[in-house]
Amino acid sequence: MEIQIREGNREQKRKLRVCAYCRVSTDADEQENSLENQIRHYETVIKATPSYEYAGVYSDFAISGFKEKRPGLQKMLADAQKGKIDLILTKSVSRFARNTSIVLEATRKLKELNVGVFFELQNINTLSGEGELMLTILAAFAQAESESGSAGAKMVYQRKYEAGIPVQYLERSFGYTKDERGVYIADESEAVWVRKIYEMAADGYTPAAIKRYLNENGVKTVGGTKWSDSTVFRLIENEIYKGDYIMHKHFVNEERKLVRNRGEVDAWYIEDDHEAIVSPELWQKAQDAIEAKRDYLAEGSVIEDFTEENYPYMNRIFCAKCGHPLYRRIYSNGNRLNWGCSGTKRHGKSFCEGINIPDGVLRKAWHFDGNMYIDEKPSVKGTKEFTYLKESSWKRRHKKKVPEAIPENTEEAYPYRKKIFCGLCGSRLVRHVNPKSHKVIWICNGAKRKGVAFCRGTRIPDSVIRGWGEIKKDIYIQRKDDKNGKKRYSYTSKKPTA
Ligand SMILES: [Zn+2]
Ligand SMILES: [Zn+2]
């Protein structure tokens, strides 16, 4: 179990006071979930972690069919209030409480006290950045549950709606506050930003560019955090901002997962439910712009066999910055295909800044016969602009970049060449040039000539040795990887024995 600890301003040295919360219900699998087992489990985990101080296990026993009283949870919240707890471990959201709104309410309250809740199954600490997103999702979850809670819920809503009783929003949304009846009313200090967000989106800015704009202007989300691509995106696609409300936008499926309702259950679309912040026209414009961008990027993302038939451009595309061919880059577990500069891949960023073009963009633009040199420029709107140049016109102005020539193996070019030795066997290190990358490395001559049985061999990039500065005496070099598996090199003037 790995737990990210929040950056708090409390003193860092003190151990975290960690408790656990567990809840069993009569319908749970008895063996695995017995209360004693859970308590023992948490006690062991907490006591075995050096940075933790054991602050107890709180528990509740729920009997299905009865209203939950949860004295354990109440006690834990009270102790948190008193400052006795820093972190709470718990199994999962659904284990925390049967009703998600209870989870939400409790975690929010705890967050205000700077007490984190770590959900093992979701691997999320509510005090982390992801935790904020999780709380947003939890809120939607809770709303869905409250809307589908009982069989008669729909009727209740219908009656309420017809009687003009407003929807009860569990959540505050950015741009809105609630009046005493719980109806959304615009909060002008935030509403101005909502309008700006829609205007930017309609104007073709990407969520990433909008996020940057908001963060640069110090605007904070409802949760008081910085904006992310997804918080911007969620805001834009939320119909709440044009005054409408979809009841049952999400629902909780049999696996108790919150899913977007795509017609599986009845949804109600309520128009003019509350005050709008943006006009329906602007709202729609923003949707169209975002949707178009998404389609564009998603196109061609079903990755097919790499044949010229499927990808007619595959052997005809080159980087206009360095002239090297583009190669395929696959992202997102094989769901996304881009084409990138092979010059950058081979010789590094200092050789070529590189380009990276989504397959969908290239596919749409491709109507050429011959070789094309592609360049990209970032635009302020957060998108990239790609230009396509015919081979003949590219070659008139540019030359294919070649990596710098490797100097001859002389004393002049490598003043240390006779002073470097293998730290394992004491053999001289000799120069080796990687034919592909054109990189110089120094390798153990003993291992090279007599094989690994003689010496496991030392290999060290020339750049590392250069970084050490002038070498006066003979040195014996060894590679010692650090804890994170990063390559580290060290040297000594002592000759290895044996
Ligand atoms: Zn390039
Ligand atoms: Zn050696």
XYZ file of C-alpha atoms and ligand atoms in Angstrom:
500
model
C 0.000 0.000 0.000
C 1.410 3.343 -0.987
C 0.112 6.501 0.554
C 0.878 9.938 -0.681
C 1.164 12.347 2.151
C -0.188 15.816 1.565
C 2.033 18.803 1.636
C 0.742 20.425 4.743
C 2.159 23.286 6.678
C 2.189 21.345 9.883
C 5.568 20.279 11.065
C 6.924 17.517 8.893
C 8.943 15.614 11.468
C 6.038 14.574 13.622
C 4.580 11.184 12.887
C 1.200 11.089 11.205
C -1.521 10.018 13.560
C -3.340 7.418 11.536
C -6.563 5.662 12.300
C -8.807 3.398 10.288
C -12.502 3.284 9.758
C -14.368 0.121 8.922
C -17.926 -0.782 8.561
C -19.515 -4.154 8.168
C -23.009 -4.883 7.113
C -24.996 -8.034 7.564
C -25.144 -8.626 3.835
C -21.369 -8.674 3.455
C -19.356 -11.819 2.973
C -18.815 -12.902 6.571
C -15.415 -14.539 6.576
C -13.451 -11.951 4.740
C -15.182 -8.945 6.097
C -15.635 -9.716 9.707
C -15.078 -6.722 11.878
C -12.289 -8.380 13.866
C -10.408 -9.212 10.692
C -10.621 -5.667 9.469
C -9.583 -4.193 12.773
C -6.598 -6.534 12.999
C -5.626 -5.748 9.413
C -5.524 -2.003 9.992
C -3.821 -2.275 13.313
C -1.040 -4.282 11.667
C -0.692 -1.951 8.703
C -0.538 1.208 10.789
C 1.813 -0.168 13.421
C 4.142 -1.531 10.743
C 4.574 1.864 9.097
C 7.387 3.798 10.778
C 6.029 7.216 9.871
C 2.659 6.406 11.431
C 1.409 6.678 14.914
C -1.475 4.362 15.690
C -4.610 6.350 16.471
C -7.078 3.503 16.716
C -9.694 1.837 14.583
C -13.225 3.165 14.487
C -16.000 0.928 13.320
C -19.685 0.647 12.712
C -21.925 -2.310 12.303
C -24.756 -1.823 9.889
C -27.819 -4.000 9.789
C -29.346 -3.949 6.355
C -32.815 -2.576 6.233
C -32.288 -0.347 9.233
C -31.341 3.273 9.282
C -27.644 3.642 9.890
C -26.742 5.347 13.123
C -22.963 5.125 12.854
C -21.735 5.959 16.344
C -18.192 4.988 15.236
C -18.146 7.534 12.448
C -19.530 10.224 14.737
C -16.847 9.499 17.319
C -14.143 9.604 14.651
C -15.363 12.942 13.307
C -15.430 14.338 16.816
C -11.866 13.156 17.436
C -10.755 14.647 14.133
C -12.298 17.906 15.211
C -10.233 17.766 18.376
C -7.103 17.394 16.266
C -6.384 13.809 17.256
C -6.181 12.425 13.717
C -4.150 13.248 10.592
C -5.113 10.462 8.243
C -7.895 7.911 8.019
C -7.503 4.634 6.171
C -10.573 2.953 4.819
C -11.328 0.210 2.331
C -13.424 1.932 -0.282
C -16.071 4.495 -0.937
C -18.867 1.964 -0.803
C -17.509 0.527 2.417
C -17.349 3.896 4.029
C -21.077 4.326 3.799
C -24.046 2.910 1.986
C -25.100 6.345 0.899
C -22.497 8.336 -0.993
C -23.753 11.667 0.272
C -22.638 10.587 3.752
C -19.154 9.870 2.380
C -19.070 13.190 0.636
C -20.226 15.138 3.642
C -17.762 13.421 5.959
C -14.751 13.722 3.642
C -15.500 17.381 3.000
C -15.727 18.084 6.690
C -12.460 16.222 7.281
C -10.751 18.006 4.438
C -11.562 21.319 6.044
C -9.792 20.042 9.142
C -6.858 19.027 6.934
C -7.517 15.378 7.716
C -7.126 13.077 4.739
C -9.139 9.987 3.979
C -7.286 7.297 2.093
C -9.502 4.942 0.123
C -7.481 1.788 -0.400
C -9.466 0.404 -3.296
C -9.490 3.654 -5.225
C -5.911 4.380 -4.092
C -6.786 7.986 -3.476
C -6.107 10.380 -0.668
C -8.769 13.071 -0.474
C -6.128 15.695 0.262
C -4.298 15.057 -3.008
C -5.037 16.708 -6.322
C -6.735 13.559 -7.511
C -8.714 13.603 -4.311
C -10.382 16.810 -5.403
C -11.474 15.210 -8.654
C -12.652 12.221 -6.726
C -14.824 14.383 -4.505
C -16.376 15.886 -7.620
C -17.147 12.431 -8.907
C -18.475 11.413 -5.523
C -20.794 14.376 -5.613
C -22.222 13.291 -8.948
C -22.502 9.799 -7.547
C -24.436 11.064 -4.565
C -26.728 13.116 -6.756
C -27.458 10.087 -8.930
C -28.181 7.969 -5.914
C -30.501 10.492 -4.430
C -32.344 10.687 -7.724
C -32.771 6.972 -8.084
C -32.838 6.113 -4.421
C -36.250 4.544 -4.314
C -38.720 3.215 -6.804
C -41.036 6.105 -6.265
C -38.316 8.749 -6.547
C -39.214 9.633 -10.083
C -42.804 10.268 -9.166
C -41.706 12.404 -6.290
C -39.582 14.491 -8.592
C -42.319 14.793 -11.143
C -44.735 15.988 -8.537
C -42.182 18.368 -7.115
C -41.358 19.676 -10.528
C -44.972 20.214 -11.452
C -45.556 21.963 -8.178
C -42.673 24.291 -8.985
C -40.452 22.980 -6.219
C -36.857 23.347 -7.335
C -34.325 20.579 -7.677
C -32.221 20.259 -4.561
C -28.628 20.534 -5.608
C -26.280 18.682 -3.362
C -23.338 20.491 -4.803
C -22.348 24.025 -5.347
C -21.188 24.612 -8.906
C -18.609 27.182 -9.890
C -20.452 30.383 -10.768
C -23.462 29.679 -8.586
C -24.544 29.967 -5.019
C -27.831 28.777 -3.611
C -30.646 30.879 -2.265
C -32.571 29.932 0.872
C -34.783 27.510 -1.086
C -31.698 25.809 -2.513
C -32.148 27.266 -5.987
C -29.071 28.166 -7.988
C -28.424 31.877 -8.369
C -25.464 33.348 -10.213
C -22.546 34.500 -8.120
C -21.290 37.403 -10.211
C -17.696 37.204 -8.985
C -17.424 33.744 -10.527
C -20.019 34.080 -13.259
C -17.787 36.507 -15.160
C -15.208 33.737 -15.420
C -17.820 31.235 -16.545
C -18.758 33.556 -19.406
C -15.102 34.013 -20.267
C -14.582 30.240 -20.327
C -17.482 29.745 -22.731
C -16.339 32.576 -24.952
C -12.851 31.143 -25.146
C -14.131 27.643 -25.863
C -16.470 28.915 -28.584
C -13.530 30.810 -30.018
C -11.529 27.609 -30.402
C -9.371 27.592 -27.293
C -8.670 24.114 -25.948
C -9.476 23.188 -22.344
C -5.711 23.129 -21.738
C -5.330 26.705 -22.945
C -8.343 27.840 -20.905
C -6.943 26.100 -17.834
C -3.679 27.980 -18.245
C -5.535 31.261 -18.590
C -7.569 30.684 -15.422
C -4.583 29.604 -13.377
C -2.512 32.532 -14.570
C -5.302 34.838 -13.411
C -5.460 33.205 -10.016
C -8.993 31.850 -10.447
C -9.681 28.863 -8.189
C -12.175 26.006 -8.563
C -15.036 25.427 -6.151
C -12.677 23.164 -4.236
C -10.126 25.974 -3.986
C -7.642 24.246 -6.265
C -6.030 25.004 -9.589
C -7.905 24.159 -12.756
C -7.123 21.042 -14.731
C -8.077 20.094 -18.278
C -10.876 17.923 -16.965
C -12.362 20.474 -14.562
C -12.520 22.965 -17.432
C -14.002 20.346 -19.694
C -16.646 19.327 -17.170
C -17.664 22.913 -16.690
C -18.056 23.545 -20.412
C -20.231 20.522 -21.005
C -22.441 21.210 -17.997
C -25.905 22.348 -19.077
C -26.395 23.961 -15.692
C -24.772 27.109 -17.083
C -27.555 27.712 -19.577
C -30.103 27.318 -16.837
C -31.082 23.736 -17.548
C -30.813 20.646 -15.493
C -30.664 17.001 -16.461
C -32.038 14.817 -13.807
C -30.424 11.423 -14.074
C -27.480 12.562 -16.089
C -25.586 9.843 -14.287
C -26.833 6.728 -12.644
C -25.453 4.005 -10.453
C -25.321 0.658 -12.219
C -25.505 -2.843 -10.757
C -21.800 -2.893 -10.055
C -22.391 0.229 -8.040
C -20.393 2.304 -10.459
C -21.409 5.755 -11.476
C -21.954 5.869 -15.214
C -23.161 8.443 -17.664
C -26.776 7.829 -18.550
C -26.941 7.124 -22.258
C -30.543 6.120 -22.302
C -30.331 3.176 -19.906
C -32.615 4.861 -17.428
C -35.153 7.623 -17.869
C -33.650 11.040 -17.792
C -35.457 14.280 -17.466
C -34.263 17.394 -19.048
C -35.566 20.410 -17.234
C -35.285 23.637 -19.156
C -35.083 26.977 -17.411
C -34.650 25.364 -14.056
C -32.681 28.268 -12.692
C -30.891 31.441 -13.741
C -28.651 31.025 -16.789
C -25.107 32.383 -16.855
C -24.555 31.956 -20.586
C -27.007 32.088 -23.464
C -28.098 28.802 -25.039
C -26.440 29.979 -28.278
C -23.049 30.551 -26.680
C -23.354 27.310 -24.747
C -24.008 25.410 -27.969
C -21.180 27.140 -29.788
C -18.785 26.048 -27.084
C -20.037 22.449 -27.311
C -19.596 22.400 -31.076
C -16.090 23.781 -30.880
C -15.008 21.315 -28.195
C -16.694 18.433 -29.954
C -15.070 19.263 -33.271
C -11.657 19.271 -31.638
C -12.322 15.970 -29.988
C -13.499 14.309 -33.188
C -10.494 15.611 -34.970
C -8.047 14.163 -32.506
C -9.930 10.935 -32.022
C -10.086 10.183 -35.704
C -7.878 7.355 -36.796
C -7.315 6.412 -33.212
C -8.373 2.864 -33.946
C -4.940 1.633 -34.767
C -4.798 -0.627 -37.791
C -2.018 -2.738 -39.253
C 0.782 -0.537 -40.416
C 0.481 -0.981 -44.150
C 0.629 1.666 -46.851
C -2.976 0.900 -47.563
C -4.086 1.875 -44.069
C -1.551 4.660 -43.713
C -0.752 5.964 -47.217
C 1.582 8.577 -45.758
C 3.594 6.310 -43.504
C 6.823 6.386 -45.529
C 6.411 9.872 -46.925
C 6.413 12.111 -43.908
C 9.429 13.975 -42.571
C 10.229 16.493 -39.889
C 10.638 19.952 -41.454
C 12.891 20.994 -38.577
C 15.624 18.426 -39.211
C 14.614 16.410 -42.270
C 14.424 13.051 -40.529
C 11.466 10.759 -41.157
C 8.518 10.672 -38.791
C 7.873 7.478 -36.882
C 4.758 6.190 -35.187
C 4.225 6.807 -31.508
C 1.491 4.955 -29.723
C -0.014 6.321 -26.532
C -2.780 5.570 -24.063
C -2.363 1.825 -24.020
C -2.566 1.557 -27.761
C -5.527 3.858 -28.196
C -3.799 6.814 -29.658
C -1.446 7.264 -32.557
C 0.818 10.211 -33.241
C 3.748 10.671 -35.590
C 6.964 12.085 -34.175
C 10.431 13.080 -35.369
C 12.904 10.206 -35.484
C 15.770 12.688 -35.385
C 14.688 13.758 -31.921
C 14.214 10.176 -30.845
C 17.672 9.203 -31.999
C 19.806 12.209 -31.191
C 17.855 14.010 -28.514
C 16.053 17.309 -28.081
C 19.216 19.334 -28.549
C 19.505 17.919 -32.048
C 15.878 18.614 -33.033
C 13.033 20.120 -31.046
C 10.851 17.642 -32.875
C 7.286 17.568 -34.023
C 4.377 15.425 -32.882
C 1.305 15.232 -35.073
C -1.869 13.308 -34.173
C -2.746 10.711 -36.759
C -6.273 12.102 -37.066
C -4.934 15.514 -38.019
C -2.515 14.092 -40.553
C -5.140 11.795 -42.077
C -7.506 14.675 -42.618
C -4.850 16.865 -44.187
C -3.300 14.186 -46.348
C -4.015 14.602 -50.050
C -0.470 14.595 -51.343
C 1.411 12.338 -53.740
C 5.019 12.822 -52.797
C 7.081 13.244 -49.683
C 5.963 15.919 -47.257
C 7.914 17.859 -44.669
C 5.753 18.715 -41.714
C 6.273 21.513 -39.235
C 4.303 22.555 -36.198
C 3.794 25.821 -34.414
C 1.918 26.168 -31.161
C -0.932 28.680 -31.249
C -2.173 30.744 -28.313
C -5.431 28.840 -28.432
C -3.624 25.762 -27.258
C -3.845 23.945 -30.546
C -0.959 23.379 -32.895
C -0.801 24.613 -36.411
C 0.763 22.213 -38.845
C 2.298 23.168 -42.146
C 3.069 20.830 -45.010
C 5.947 21.447 -47.364
C 6.717 19.601 -50.554
C 10.068 17.882 -50.634
C 11.403 20.028 -53.481
C 10.625 23.305 -51.753
C 11.904 22.068 -48.402
C 15.180 20.962 -49.976
C 15.663 24.272 -51.694
C 15.828 25.970 -48.320
C 16.995 23.293 -45.900
C 19.432 20.467 -45.555
C 18.929 17.283 -43.663
C 20.552 17.830 -40.308
C 23.354 15.476 -39.412
C 24.625 14.956 -35.929
C 27.947 16.565 -35.215
C 30.881 14.560 -36.512
C 32.619 12.381 -33.980
C 36.200 13.497 -33.447
C 39.067 11.140 -34.172
C 40.165 9.045 -31.248
C 43.138 11.196 -30.338
C 44.754 12.531 -27.189
C 43.640 15.968 -28.262
C 39.965 15.133 -28.515
C 39.980 12.858 -25.475
C 42.727 14.068 -23.082
C 41.745 11.384 -20.554
C 41.795 8.457 -22.919
C 44.807 6.799 -21.349
C 43.784 7.461 -17.763
C 40.459 5.680 -17.534
C 40.125 2.082 -16.401
C 37.481 -0.448 -15.492
C 36.754 -0.339 -11.773
C 35.925 -4.050 -11.775
C 38.910 -5.672 -13.482
C 41.377 -2.861 -13.958
C 41.459 -3.128 -17.748
C 41.729 -0.031 -19.895
C 38.478 1.558 -21.135
C 38.312 1.836 -24.909
C 36.194 4.025 -27.091
C 33.071 2.665 -28.703
C 30.771 4.552 -31.054
C 27.150 3.544 -31.241
C 26.543 3.375 -34.994
C 22.920 4.420 -34.651
C 22.968 7.184 -32.094
C 26.520 8.324 -32.875
C 27.115 8.490 -29.156
C 30.550 7.788 -27.719
C 30.805 5.423 -24.790
C 33.832 3.930 -23.090
C 33.836 0.209 -22.421
C 35.991 -2.259 -20.542
C 38.571 -3.702 -22.871
C 38.854 -6.847 -20.769
C 35.174 -7.575 -21.098
C 35.289 -6.728 -24.773
C 38.150 -9.112 -25.525
C 37.722 -11.897 -23.025
C 33.972 -11.858 -22.492
C 31.690 -11.492 -19.494
C 33.269 -14.462 -17.736
C 36.353 -12.298 -17.329
C 34.596 -9.069 -16.383
C 30.993 -7.937 -16.259
C 32.289 -4.825 -17.924
C 32.036 -1.145 -17.286
C 30.290 1.077 -19.814
C 30.221 4.804 -19.374
C 29.042 7.588 -21.687
C 31.760 9.994 -22.789
C 29.581 12.887 -21.654
C 29.759 11.660 -18.045
C 33.546 11.560 -18.046
C 33.696 15.007 -19.617
C 31.465 16.291 -16.841
C 34.079 15.299 -14.259
C 36.528 17.878 -15.576
C 40.263 17.431 -15.936
C 41.555 14.013 -14.963
C 45.144 14.030 -13.719
C 45.761 10.536 -12.384
C 44.578 7.158 -13.537
C 41.045 6.480 -12.381
C 39.073 3.263 -11.983
C 35.444 3.682 -12.864
C 32.420 1.766 -11.634
C 28.732 2.002 -12.253
C 26.613 2.040 -9.114
C 22.892 2.444 -9.701
C 21.009 4.344 -7.065
C 17.873 3.194 -5.263
C 15.635 4.346 -8.089
C 17.602 2.373 -10.641
C 19.188 5.504 -12.050
C 22.665 5.008 -13.456
C 25.388 6.502 -11.300
C 29.109 6.386 -11.883
C 31.902 6.728 -9.426
C 35.675 6.552 -9.627
C 38.656 6.017 -7.428
C 42.387 6.142 -7.909
C 42.730 2.744 -6.249
C 43.322 -0.191 -8.538
C 40.790 -2.981 -7.978
C 42.234 -6.058 -6.281
C 41.714 -9.654 -7.430
Zn 13.138 16.718 -36.395
Zn 36.391 -4.697 -16.592
